[in-house]
Each structure stands twice: as structure tokens, then as C-alpha cells.
Coordinates of C-alpha atoms and ligand atoms in Angstrom, one line a residue:
X1 CA -39.6 5.0 58.7
X2 CA -41.7 4.3 61.7
X3 CA -43.5 7.0 63.8
X4 CA -45.0 5.5 67.2
X5 CA -48.2 8.1 67.9
X6 CA -49.7 8.4 70.9
X7 CA -53.1 10.6 71.6
X8 CA -54.3 11.0 75.5
X9 CA -56.4 14.3 74.9
X10 CA -59.8 12.9 76.5
X11 CA -61.2 9.4 77.0
X12 CA -59.3 7.2 74.5
X13 CA -55.6 6.2 75.6
X14 CA -54.5 5.2 71.8
X15 CA -51.4 4.3 70.1
X16 CA -50.2 3.0 66.9
X17 CA -47.3 2.4 64.2
X18 CA -47.1 4.6 61.1
X19 CA -44.4 2.1 58.3
X20 CA -43.2 5.1 55.2
X21 CA -43.8 2.2 53.2
X22 CA -47.3 0.0 54.7
X23 CA -49.1 2.4 56.5
X24 CA -50.5 1.8 59.8
X25 CA -48.6 -1.7 61.0
X26 CA -49.9 -1.8 64.3
X27 CA -52.5 0.0 66.6
X28 CA -54.0 0.5 70.1
X29 CA -57.1 1.9 71.5
X30 CA -58.5 1.4 75.0
X31 CA -61.7 3.6 75.5
X32 CA -62.6 4.5 79.0
X33 CA -66.0 4.9 77.9
X34 CA -67.1 2.1 81.0
X35 CA -65.4 4.2 83.7
X36 CA -67.6 7.4 82.7
X37 CA -70.7 5.7 81.9
X38 CA -72.0 6.5 85.2
X39 CA -71.1 10.4 85.4
X40 CA -73.0 10.7 82.3
X41 CA -69.7 12.6 81.1
X42 CA -65.9 12.4 80.8
X43 CA -64.5 13.2 84.3
X44 CA -61.1 14.8 83.8
X45 CA -59.0 13.4 86.9
X46 CA -60.3 9.7 86.0
X47 CA -59.3 10.0 83.1
X48 CA -56.0 11.3 83.5
X49 CA -55.0 8.3 86.1
X50 CA -57.1 5.7 83.4
X51 CA -54.3 7.3 81.1
X52 CA -51.6 6.9 83.4
X53 CA -52.4 2.8 84.2
X54 CA -52.9 2.4 80.6
X55 CA -50.4 3.9 78.4
X56 CA -47.6 2.0 78.8
X57 CA -48.7 -1.5 78.6
X58 CA -51.0 -0.4 74.9
X59 CA -47.5 0.8 73.6
X60 CA -45.5 -2.4 74.4
X61 CA -48.7 -4.3 72.9
X62 CA -48.0 -2.4 69.7
X63 CA -45.1 -2.9 69.5
X64 CA -45.4 -6.2 69.5
X65 CA -47.8 -7.0 67.2
X66 CA -45.8 -4.6 64.7
X67 CA -43.1 -7.0 65.8
X68 CA -40.8 -4.0 66.0
X69 CA -38.3 -2.8 68.9
X70 CA -37.6 1.0 70.4
X71 CA -34.9 0.5 67.8
X72 CA -36.8 0.5 64.8
X73 CA -38.9 3.3 65.9
X74 CA -37.1 6.6 64.6
X75 CA -39.9 9.3 66.2
X76 CA -42.5 9.7 68.3
X77 CA -45.7 12.0 68.1
X78 CA -48.1 13.1 71.0
X79 CA -51.2 15.0 71.0
X80 CA -50.1 18.2 72.6
X81 CA -53.1 19.5 72.7
X82 CA -56.4 20.8 72.6
X83 CA -58.1 18.6 75.3
X84 CA -58.2 17.3 79.1
X85 CA -54.8 19.5 81.1
X86 CA -54.5 16.3 83.2
X87 CA -54.7 13.7 80.5
X88 CA -52.9 15.3 77.8
X89 CA -50.3 15.6 80.2
X90 CA -49.9 12.3 80.6
X91 CA -49.1 11.5 76.6
X92 CA -47.2 14.2 76.6
X93 CA -45.1 12.8 79.7
X94 CA -44.7 9.0 78.1
X95 CA -43.8 10.4 74.5
X96 CA -40.9 12.8 76.0
X97 CA -39.5 9.6 78.1
X98 CA -39.4 7.5 76.1
X99 CA -38.0 9.7 73.2
X100 CA -35.3 10.9 76.1
X101 CA -34.4 7.1 77.0
X102 CA -34.6 5.9 73.2
X103 CA -32.9 9.0 71.8
X104 CA -35.4 9.7 69.3
X105 CA -36.9 12.8 67.8
X106 CA -40.5 13.4 69.2
X107 CA -42.9 15.9 68.7
X108 CA -46.4 17.3 69.7
X109 CA -48.9 17.5 67.5
X110 CA -52.3 19.5 67.1
X111 CA -55.3 17.0 67.8
X112 CA -57.3 18.6 65.1
X113 CA -54.4 18.6 62.7
X114 CA -54.4 14.4 63.5
X115 CA -58.0 14.6 63.3
X116 CA -57.3 16.3 60.1
X117 CA -54.9 14.0 58.6
X118 CA -56.4 10.6 59.2
X119 CA -58.5 11.4 55.6
X120 CA -54.9 10.5 54.2
X121 CA -55.2 6.8 55.8
X122 CA -57.8 5.9 53.4
X123 CA -58.9 5.3 50.0
X124 CA -59.9 7.9 48.3
X125 CA -57.5 10.5 49.3
X126 CA -58.0 14.1 48.8
X127 CA -56.1 16.4 46.4
X128 CA -55.3 19.4 47.9
X129 CA -56.7 22.1 48.5
X130 CA -59.7 21.5 50.1
X131 CA -62.5 22.6 52.3
X132 CA -61.9 20.9 55.6
X133 CA -65.1 20.6 57.9
X134 CA -63.7 19.7 61.4
X135 CA -66.2 18.4 64.0
X136 CA -65.6 16.8 67.4
X137 CA -66.4 17.5 71.0
X138 CA -64.2 20.0 70.9
X139 CA -64.1 21.7 67.9
X140 CA -66.8 23.1 65.0
X141 CA -64.7 24.8 61.5
X142 CA -64.3 25.0 58.5
X143 CA -61.1 25.5 57.3
X144 CA -59.3 26.0 53.7
X145 CA -56.4 23.5 53.3
X146 CA -54.0 24.3 50.4
X147 CA -51.9 21.8 51.8
X148 CA -49.9 20.4 55.2
X149 CA -49.5 23.0 57.5
X150 CA -51.4 25.3 55.4
X151 CA -54.8 26.2 57.0
X152 CA -57.1 28.7 57.1
X153 CA -60.1 29.6 59.4
X154 CA -62.8 30.0 57.6
X155 CA -65.0 30.0 60.4
X156 CA -65.8 28.3 63.6
X157 CA -68.6 27.6 66.3
X158 CA -69.1 31.1 68.2
X159 CA -70.1 28.5 71.5
X160 CA -70.5 25.1 71.9
X161 CA -69.3 22.3 69.4
X162 CA -71.2 20.1 67.7
X163 CA -70.3 17.4 69.3
X164 CA -71.1 18.7 72.5
X165 CA -74.3 19.7 71.6
X166 CA -75.4 15.5 70.3
X167 CA -73.8 14.8 73.9
X168 CA -76.0 17.0 75.8
X169 CA -78.8 16.4 73.5
X170 CA -78.8 12.7 74.2
X171 CA -78.0 12.6 78.4
X172 CA -81.2 15.2 78.2
X173 CA -83.0 12.5 75.7
X174 CA -81.9 9.9 79.1
X175 CA -79.0 8.2 76.4
X176 CA -76.0 6.8 78.4
X177 CA -72.7 8.6 76.9
X178 CA -71.2 9.2 74.8
X179 CA -74.6 11.0 73.5
X180 CA -73.4 11.3 70.2
X181 CA -73.9 7.7 68.5
X182 CA -76.3 6.7 70.3
X183 CA -78.6 9.6 69.4
X184 CA -77.8 9.1 65.7
X185 CA -79.1 4.6 66.5
X186 CA -82.5 6.8 67.9
X187 CA -83.2 9.0 65.5
X188 CA -83.0 6.7 63.6
X189 CA -86.5 5.0 64.8
X190 CA -87.9 8.7 64.2
X191 CA -89.8 10.7 61.9
X192 CA -90.5 13.6 60.2
X193 CA -92.9 15.5 62.5
X194 CA -94.7 19.4 64.0
X195 CA -91.4 19.2 66.1
X196 CA -88.8 21.6 65.0
X197 CA -85.2 22.7 66.5
X198 CA -83.7 26.3 65.2
X199 CA -81.2 26.5 62.7
X200 CA -78.8 29.7 64.3
X201 CA -76.7 31.2 62.0
X202 CA -77.5 29.3 58.9
X203 CA -78.4 33.2 57.2
X204 CA -75.8 34.8 58.4
X205 CA -73.4 35.9 55.7
X206 CA -69.8 34.4 57.3
X207 CA -69.7 30.8 58.0
X208 CA -69.7 30.8 61.5
X209 CA -71.8 28.4 63.7
X210 CA -74.1 28.9 67.2
X211 CA -74.6 25.2 69.1
X212 CA -75.6 26.5 72.3
X213 CA -79.8 27.1 71.5
X214 CA -80.2 24.4 69.7
X215 CA -79.4 22.5 73.2
X216 CA -81.5 24.7 75.2
X217 CA -84.2 24.1 72.8
X218 CA -83.9 20.5 73.6
X219 CA -84.2 21.1 76.9
X220 CA -87.6 22.5 76.2
X221 CA -89.0 20.5 73.4
X222 CA -88.2 17.1 75.9
X223 CA -90.1 18.5 78.9
X224 CA -93.3 19.6 76.8
X225 CA -93.2 16.2 75.0
X226 CA -94.2 12.4 76.2
X227 CA -91.5 9.9 75.8
X228 CA -92.5 7.8 73.4
X229 CA -91.8 10.8 71.2
X230 CA -87.7 10.3 72.2
X231 CA -86.8 8.9 68.5
X232 CA -88.9 11.9 66.6
X233 CA -86.8 14.7 69.0
X234 CA -83.8 12.8 68.3
X235 CA -84.4 13.1 64.6
X236 CA -85.8 16.4 64.6
X237 CA -82.3 17.3 65.8
X238 CA -80.6 15.7 63.8
X239 CA -81.7 17.3 60.8
X240 CA -81.1 20.9 62.1
X241 CA -77.5 19.9 63.4
X242 CA -77.3 18.6 59.6
X243 CA -78.6 20.7 57.9
X244 CA -76.5 23.8 59.5
X245 CA -73.7 21.7 59.2
X246 CA -74.1 21.5 55.3
X247 CA -75.4 24.5 54.3
X248 CA -72.4 26.3 55.6
X249 CA -70.2 23.9 54.0
X250 CA -71.4 24.5 51.0
X251 CA -71.2 28.2 51.6
X252 CA -67.6 27.8 53.0
X253 CA -67.1 25.8 49.0
X254 CA -68.7 28.7 46.8
X255 CA -66.3 31.5 49.0
X256 CA -63.3 29.4 47.8
X257 CA -64.6 28.4 44.9
X258 CA -63.1 24.4 45.8
X259 CA -65.1 21.5 45.2
X260 CA -64.1 18.9 46.9
X261 CA -64.6 19.1 51.0
X262 CA -63.3 16.7 53.8
X263 CA -65.4 15.7 56.9
X264 CA -62.9 14.6 59.9
X265 CA -63.6 14.6 64.0
X266 CA -65.8 12.3 65.8
X267 CA -69.2 13.5 64.4
X268 CA -67.9 12.6 61.0
X269 CA -68.5 9.4 61.7
X270 CA -72.6 10.5 61.7
X271 CA -74.0 8.7 58.6
X272 CA -77.1 11.2 58.1
X273 CA -74.4 14.1 57.8
X274 CA -71.9 12.3 55.0
X275 CA -75.3 12.0 53.3
X276 CA -76.3 15.7 53.9
X277 CA -72.8 17.0 52.6
X278 CA -72.3 14.6 49.8
X279 CA -75.2 16.4 48.4
X280 CA -72.9 19.9 48.0
X281 CA -69.3 18.6 47.3
X282 CA -67.1 15.5 46.4
X283 CA -67.0 14.2 50.1
X284 CA -63.9 12.5 51.3
X285 CA -63.8 11.2 55.0
X286 CA -61.9 9.1 57.2
X287 CA -62.6 5.1 57.8
X288 CA -65.2 5.5 60.6
X289 CA -62.7 4.1 63.3
X290 CA -60.3 7.0 62.3
X291 CA -63.2 9.4 63.0
X292 CA -63.4 9.0 66.7
X293 CA -60.1 9.5 68.7
X294 CA -57.0 7.1 67.9
X295 CA -53.5 6.5 67.9
X296 CA -53.1 6.6 63.8
X297 CA -53.9 9.6 63.0
X298 CA -51.3 11.0 65.5
X299 CA -48.8 8.8 63.9
X300 CA -49.4 10.1 60.6
X301 CA -49.1 13.4 61.3
X302 CA -46.1 13.0 63.3
X303 CA -44.7 11.8 60.1
X304 CA -46.0 14.8 58.4
X305 CA -43.9 16.5 60.7
X306 CA -41.2 14.6 60.8
X307 CA -40.5 14.8 56.5
X308 CA -40.6 18.8 57.1
X309 CA -37.8 19.1 60.3
X310 CA -37.2 16.2 62.6
X311 CA -35.5 18.0 65.4
X312 CA -37.0 17.9 68.5
X313 CA -36.2 19.1 72.6
X314 CA -37.5 16.9 75.3
X315 CA -39.5 20.2 76.9
X316 CA -42.6 18.4 77.7
X317 CA -45.7 20.3 76.1
X318 CA -49.3 20.2 76.7
X319 CA -52.2 22.9 75.6
X320 CA -55.4 23.1 77.2
X321 CA -56.1 25.2 74.0
X322 CA -53.7 26.5 70.9
X323 CA -55.0 26.8 67.1
X324 CA -54.5 24.5 64.6
X325 CA -52.1 27.4 62.5
X326 CA -49.6 27.2 65.7
X327 CA -48.8 23.6 66.2
X328 CA -45.2 22.8 65.7
X329 CA -43.0 22.0 62.9
Ligands
KG4_1 O1 -63.4 13.3 67.9 P1 -63.5 12.8 69.0 O2 -63.6 11.2 69.3 O3 -62.8 13.3 70.3 C1 -62.9 14.8 70.5 O4 -61.8 15.4 69.8 O5 -64.0 15.7 71.1 O6 -65.0 13.3 68.9 C2 -66.4 13.0 69.8 C3 -67.5 13.6 69.7 C4 -68.7 13.4 70.9 O7 -69.2 14.4 70.7 C5 -69.2 12.4 70.3 O8 -70.7 12.4 70.4 C6 -69.2 12.4 68.6 O9 -68.1 13.1 68.4 N1 -70.0 11.4 67.6 C7 -70.6 11.6 67.0 C8 -71.1 10.3 66.6 N2 -70.0 9.6 67.1 C9 -69.4 10.2 67.5 N3 -71.8 12.6 67.5 C10 -73.2 12.2 65.9 N4 -72.6 11.2 66.1 C11 -72.2 10.0 65.7 N5 -71.9 8.8 65.4
ZN2 ZN1 -60.5 14.2 69.0

């Protein structure tokens, strides 16, 4: 079975083909970073227009690289949401139109479920059950995962996502978009110092998070300190965020009695975060290229869904927000 996966939820146009025997046989990722860089963040309208331009040539390349034709594709999966609605609609319309023309099943995937299943594309794979920390530009969640489609939300952010906090703080530090990886690099030159960032909700009984205060605190610290302290600010910010994520993950593991922890999503590319999480649990993460948005995770999640139910409809569906437990089956 070959599944074509399509991802257009934000600023990456991506597709990939998953083969049930060989795994990912072909993948393409086109990043719109250069397009949005001068605005310091993603401009939704520009993102949609660029997906329209790039997606079909990428799919053609993907098929050619895998030496496959549309006849060899058994199903199409696309990111139905959450994400930027215009960007999602491009992927949804292309996926459903191809499925209609090629007479193939088609399924809309929850973006975070695709991120979660990306951990199964690398070795070693975690055995179920495990606790998953989902950390991206739009989500910060702790989820108990008993199996594919068996998710229980344990806690989540009450305001900003952690990726958003990285990006906004990076911007305040004068770093280019996308800020998360840039801030991580700058923090490597920083040192422990008197600069202190709050750890919001660290000691609450739940496993929820709050990251809006830390961003406001960053604005204050950046204003108060000279240029040559920026690396120390980045260091202090990152330590606060990493400690919060790690301690709450530990709490989630204690609550559920589980020992395996999975971390996925763009922020899971962060080395300090991985280091800290590994102190508390047997840690599993996707390969770095599968942490940020990609087509492989969508193709694979699509394959898992098709295993459960191969049915389809050709209604074009895109949703800016919806819970992972309600994704199509
Ligand atoms: O999963 P992703 O590619 O897209 C969304 O679904 O949002 O995640 C993007 C987020 C951005 O906020 C980006 O700054 C952050 O992940 N990110 C990082 C790192 N790499 C990406 N944050 C911290 N450290 C990194 N190395
Ligand atoms: Zn993502």
C-alpha cells in the first residue's frame, strides 16, 4: 500500500509517500521562510498563495522520485487542521481533487496526530502506552496515548503555545524568523546569570501550562539590559521553559504511572529540552527533520487511518481548530 501525504497547515508545503513495506519512499518539503522573513512572521495570505504555486509540482516530483504513478497510490491523506484556514484549504482542495480524479480514498488528518505518529517513523519506536508532550507553534499538550486513536488529554496551555513564546521572545531579541531554532543557537553562547524568568504554573496540581507571562517578562528584561546580554537572556528564557515542560511531563508520568515519554512537534527539535526530558523518563523523539512540519508524518498517519477504515468522501474539509480525539476515522 502507498499513501500520499500532503501538509499545508502553515509555512511549509510538503508531501511524501509512505509504503507499508519500505516506509517513506519519497518526500518533498518546501519552506516558505524566505517569503515571510521580511515580515518577521507568517503572513497567512502569502502562505496560501505560495502553497497553491508549489504544491502540485512538489507532488509530481515526489511521485517521480519514488518512480510511482498515480495508479500506484492507494490513498491520499492531507492535514485537515488545525492551522491557517487558507493554507489548509489549499491542501484539502488539492488532496480531494486528486482523490476524485484518481478514484482513490482520501482522508483529513489532525496535524498534531501526524506530529505524534512521526515518532513511529524512527527507531527505536515507543511501545504503547506512553505519555506524549506535543510542543509546536500552536500547541502545548500532555496526552496519555494508549494506542493509535486512543488519546486522553492530561493538560495543555491555558494561553500561548510554547513555540509561540520562543518565536515572540526571539523577535524581541532581534532574531530572524523562525525564532525557535535561532534562540536555541543564541542560548548556546549564554551563561547562567542573575537573569531570572518565571516558571508559570510550575507548582499547580494540574499539568497545564501558561506561557504568555514569560513572553511579557522577556519584553521587560530585553528593555532593561544592554545588547551584550542577549545570549544570557536567551539562555535564561530557554532554561525556564525547558524546566517547566520537563517538570510537568514528570508530573504527567507520575499521575499515569507510565515510564515512556514521547516528545513531538517543532519545539521537540530543541536539544536542551530533549536533554532535560531524558532525565525523567525513557525518551523517544522523532528524527529532527520529522519534528517540524513535513509530509512524511501525514502520509504515515494516513496509512494508519486507512488500515482502520478505508472509506472516503470527497467533501473538502479544513478546520482551523478541533481536538485531536475528534479527527476523522
Ligand atoms: O511543528 P511546527 O513545525 O509547526 C507547528 O505545527 O506550529 O513547529 C514550529 C514551532 C515554531 O514555533 C518554532 O520556532 C519552533 O517550533 N521550533 C523550535 C525549534 N525548532 C522549531 N523551538 C525551539 N527550539 C528549536 N530548535
Ligand atoms: Zn506542526
